[in-house]
Tab-separated table of C-alpha atoms in Angstrom:
chain	number	residue	atom	x	y	z
A	249	MET	CA	-13.110	-40.820	78.310
A	250	SER	CA	-15.864	-41.797	80.788
A	251	PRO	CA	-18.043	-39.058	82.275
A	252	LYS	CA	-17.861	-38.040	85.927
A	253	ILE	CA	-21.307	-37.137	87.273
A	254	ALA	CA	-21.880	-34.048	89.402
A	255	THR	CA	-25.291	-33.306	90.887
A	256	GLU	CA	-26.704	-30.688	93.191
A	257	HIS	CA	-28.592	-31.539	96.383
A	258	PHE	CA	-31.767	-29.604	95.506
A	259	LEU	CA	-34.120	-32.551	95.824
A	260	SER	CA	-36.634	-30.958	98.176
A	261	TYR	CA	-39.959	-30.157	96.553
A	262	THR	CA	-43.351	-28.797	97.550
A	263	GLU	CA	-46.374	-30.730	96.315
A	264	GLY	CA	-47.815	-29.304	93.101
A	265	THR	CA	-45.042	-26.728	92.604
A	266	PRO	CA	-42.860	-27.213	89.517
A	267	GLY	CA	-39.159	-27.547	90.191
A	268	GLY	CA	-36.004	-28.492	88.346
A	269	LEU	CA	-34.646	-32.014	88.257
A	270	TYR	CA	-31.254	-32.211	86.660
A	271	CYS	CA	-27.977	-33.995	86.205
A	272	ILE	CA	-24.601	-32.711	85.026
A	273	ALA	CA	-21.917	-34.865	83.411
A	274	GLN	CA	-18.392	-33.492	83.385
A	275	GLY	CA	-16.207	-35.009	80.716
A	276	GLY	CA	-17.142	-37.745	78.349
A	277	TYR	CA	-16.701	-37.925	74.624
A	278	PRO	CA	-18.662	-38.422	72.447
A	279	ILE	CA	-21.757	-36.803	73.974
A	280	PRO	CA	-23.052	-39.060	76.768
A	281	THR	CA	-26.498	-40.644	76.913
A	282	PHE	CA	-28.592	-39.809	79.993
A	283	ASN	CA	-31.246	-41.826	81.786
A	284	LEU	CA	-33.158	-39.936	84.480
A	285	GLN	CA	-35.427	-42.035	86.688
A	286	VAL	CA	-37.740	-41.270	89.635
A	287	GLY	CA	-38.570	-44.468	91.501
A	288	SER	CA	-39.235	-47.002	88.750
A	289	ARG	CA	-40.456	-44.356	86.272
A	290	ILE	CA	-38.153	-43.077	83.528
A	291	ILE	CA	-38.571	-39.336	83.026
A	292	TRP	CA	-38.852	-38.451	79.336
A	293	ASP	CA	-41.090	-35.395	79.237
A	294	ALA	CA	-39.733	-31.886	78.667
A	295	LYS	CA	-36.128	-32.863	79.124
A	296	THR	CA	-33.335	-30.765	77.726
A	297	ALA	CA	-29.651	-31.497	77.190
A	298	VAL	CA	-27.045	-28.819	76.558
A	299	ARG	CA	-23.389	-29.504	75.789
A	300	VAL	CA	-20.736	-26.930	76.741
A	301	THR	CA	-17.128	-27.295	75.622
A	302	ARG	CA	-14.433	-25.106	77.140
A	303	LEU	CA	-10.813	-24.782	76.100
A	304	GLY	CA	-8.473	-24.958	79.086
A	305	ASN	CA	-4.790	-24.398	79.532
A	306	VAL	CA	-2.436	-26.982	80.936
A	307	THR	CA	1.282	-26.178	80.819
A	308	GLY	CA	2.453	-26.799	77.298
A	309	MET	CA	-0.890	-27.898	75.808
A	310	LYS	CA	-4.550	-27.074	75.337
A	311	VAL	CA	-7.276	-29.237	76.909
A	312	LEU	CA	-10.967	-29.460	75.996
A	313	TYR	CA	-13.375	-29.740	78.936
A	314	HIS	CA	-16.815	-31.135	78.081
A	315	THR	CA	-19.822	-30.581	80.345
A	316	THR	CA	-23.326	-31.785	79.503
A	317	PHE	CA	-26.343	-30.461	81.403
A	318	TYR	CA	-29.515	-32.538	81.332
A	319	TRP	CA	-32.703	-31.453	83.047
A	320	VAL	CA	-36.459	-31.507	83.396
A	321	ALA	CA	-37.552	-27.920	84.031
A	322	ASN	CA	-41.076	-28.586	85.318
A	323	PHE	CA	-40.916	-31.695	87.491
A	324	VAL	CA	-44.031	-31.656	89.727
A	325	ALA	CA	-43.648	-33.828	92.814
A	326	THR	CA	-46.563	-35.586	94.518
A	327	PRO	CA	-46.797	-37.011	98.048
A	328	GLN	CA	-46.173	-40.447	96.500
A	329	ASN	CA	-42.715	-39.217	95.407
A	330	ASP	CA	-41.679	-38.529	99.018
A	331	GLY	CA	-38.831	-40.886	99.870
A	332	GLU	CA	-38.413	-42.117	96.293
A	333	VAL	CA	-34.978	-42.311	94.739
A	334	VAL	CA	-33.918	-40.178	91.774
A	335	ARG	CA	-31.325	-41.958	89.670
A	336	CYS	CA	-29.228	-40.274	87.004
A	337	SER	CA	-27.266	-42.656	84.783
A	338	VAL	CA	-24.806	-41.440	82.172
A	339	SER	CA	-23.114	-43.629	79.600
A	340	ILE	CA	-20.927	-43.336	76.560
A	341	SER	CA	-21.043	-45.994	73.895
A	342	GLY	CA	-18.404	-48.613	74.657
A	343	LYS	CA	-17.645	-47.288	78.158
A	344	HIS	CA	-18.985	-48.034	81.625
A	345	VAL	CA	-22.090	-46.378	83.095
A	346	SER	CA	-21.754	-43.753	85.828
A	347	GLN	CA	-24.731	-43.211	88.082
A	348	ILE	CA	-25.736	-41.319	91.182
A	349	GLU	CA	-28.834	-41.567	93.389
A	350	ARG	CA	-30.537	-39.076	95.680
A	351	ASN	CA	-33.698	-39.267	97.788
A	352	ILE	CA	-36.631	-36.937	97.184
A	353	SER	CA	-38.287	-35.075	100.046
A	354	VAL	CA	-41.751	-33.664	99.313
A	355	LEU	CA	-43.677	-31.275	101.561
A	356	TYR	CA	-47.409	-31.950	101.213
A	357	ALA	CA	-50.777	-31.065	102.700
A	358	PRO	CA	-52.493	-33.549	105.020
A	359	LEU	CA	-53.904	-36.677	103.384
A	360	ILE	CA	-56.903	-37.930	105.364
A	361	ARG	CA	-58.268	-41.449	105.030
A	362	CYS	CA	-61.029	-42.771	107.277
A	363	ASP	CA	-61.736	-46.469	107.683
A	364	ASP	CA	-64.151	-47.959	105.143
A	365	TYR	CA	-67.187	-48.410	107.330
A	366	GLU	CA	-70.230	-46.254	107.892
A	367	PRO	CA	-70.255	-45.092	111.500
A	368	THR	CA	-73.803	-44.797	112.789
A	369	ALA	CA	-75.129	-43.091	115.854
A	370	TYR	CA	-78.614	-42.850	117.240
A	371	LEU	CA	-80.146	-40.084	119.271
A	372	ASN	CA	-78.694	-40.062	122.802
A	373	ASP	CA	-75.804	-42.388	121.898
A	374	LYS	CA	-72.843	-41.629	124.108
A	375	ASN	CA	-69.944	-42.858	121.973
A	376	VAL	CA	-69.269	-42.849	118.277
A	377	PHE	CA	-65.886	-44.040	117.073
A	378	ILE	CA	-64.484	-42.901	113.750
A	379	THR	CA	-60.965	-43.944	112.891
A	380	CYS	CA	-59.053	-41.772	110.462
A	381	HIS	CA	-55.433	-41.843	109.365
A	382	ILE	CA	-53.686	-38.591	108.542
A	383	LYS	CA	-50.334	-38.266	106.843
A	384	SER	CA	-48.590	-34.958	106.159
A	385	LYS	CA	-45.179	-33.398	105.809
A	386	PRO	CA	-44.354	-31.430	107.845
A	387	ALA	CA	-46.229	-33.002	110.754
A	388	LEU	CA	-49.626	-31.589	111.750
A	389	ASN	CA	-49.695	-28.691	114.176
A	390	GLU	CA	-53.453	-28.747	114.791
A	391	LEU	CA	-56.080	-31.477	114.698
A	392	TYR	CA	-59.792	-31.094	115.433
A	393	TRP	CA	-63.299	-32.170	114.407
A	394	VAL	CA	-66.003	-29.769	113.225
A	395	VAL	CA	-69.251	-30.856	114.892
A	396	ASP	CA	-71.948	-28.602	113.469
A	397	ASP	CA	-72.911	-26.241	110.643
A	398	LEU	CA	-71.572	-23.290	112.636
A	399	GLY	CA	-68.017	-24.597	112.326
A	400	THR	CA	-67.651	-25.463	116.008
A	401	LYS	CA	-64.254	-27.077	116.510
A	402	VAL	CA	-63.645	-29.793	119.071
A	403	HIS	CA	-60.006	-30.257	120.042
A	404	GLU	CA	-58.669	-33.060	122.179
A	405	THR	CA	-57.600	-30.632	124.878
A	406	LYS	CA	-60.669	-28.379	124.574
A	407	PRO	CA	-63.961	-30.291	124.832
A	408	HIS	CA	-67.018	-28.348	123.695
A	409	ASP	CA	-70.362	-28.882	125.403
A	410	VAL	CA	-70.942	-32.670	125.265
A	411	PHE	CA	-68.357	-33.257	122.552
A	412	TRP	CA	-64.849	-34.444	123.231
A	413	VAL	CA	-62.203	-36.102	121.131
A	414	LEU	CA	-59.695	-38.819	121.833
A	415	ILE	CA	-56.716	-38.528	119.538
A	416	GLU	CA	-53.911	-41.052	119.372
A	417	VAL	CA	-50.767	-40.025	117.560
A	418	ARG	CA	-48.815	-42.984	116.166
């Protein structure tokens, strides 16, 4: 008998926080073989498989129900995992392969990357342009530059002294 795959929709993670990543196969005999993949990477570490067999009643006969649980208890998602596909494939020797895919959503702190040039400014220069790219999930709710050792913040909507910021959101 070929396995039928059931999965839960708990594929939302927070960066750096361990979470479960699992697959459940209902049916299948002998015990199915699992392949759990995130993106192009096969997950081998700390995986556990547990087989549960239950005796059920159907009018006039007894039926065995097999369920196999397969999981990674401490999957730690990174921002690079956001949007990747998790694929659980289950097979039984001599039978077809059943598989299911789900997308991963990862909440992560802002990643800031500034262009690879050294901005220079001389005394009394009026304009200095620094281009930075910021990616985060959820989206930023505040963006500012700190312009001195006192921690003075310059927001786009709140210029400070001679400092002001032009921010383009793309």
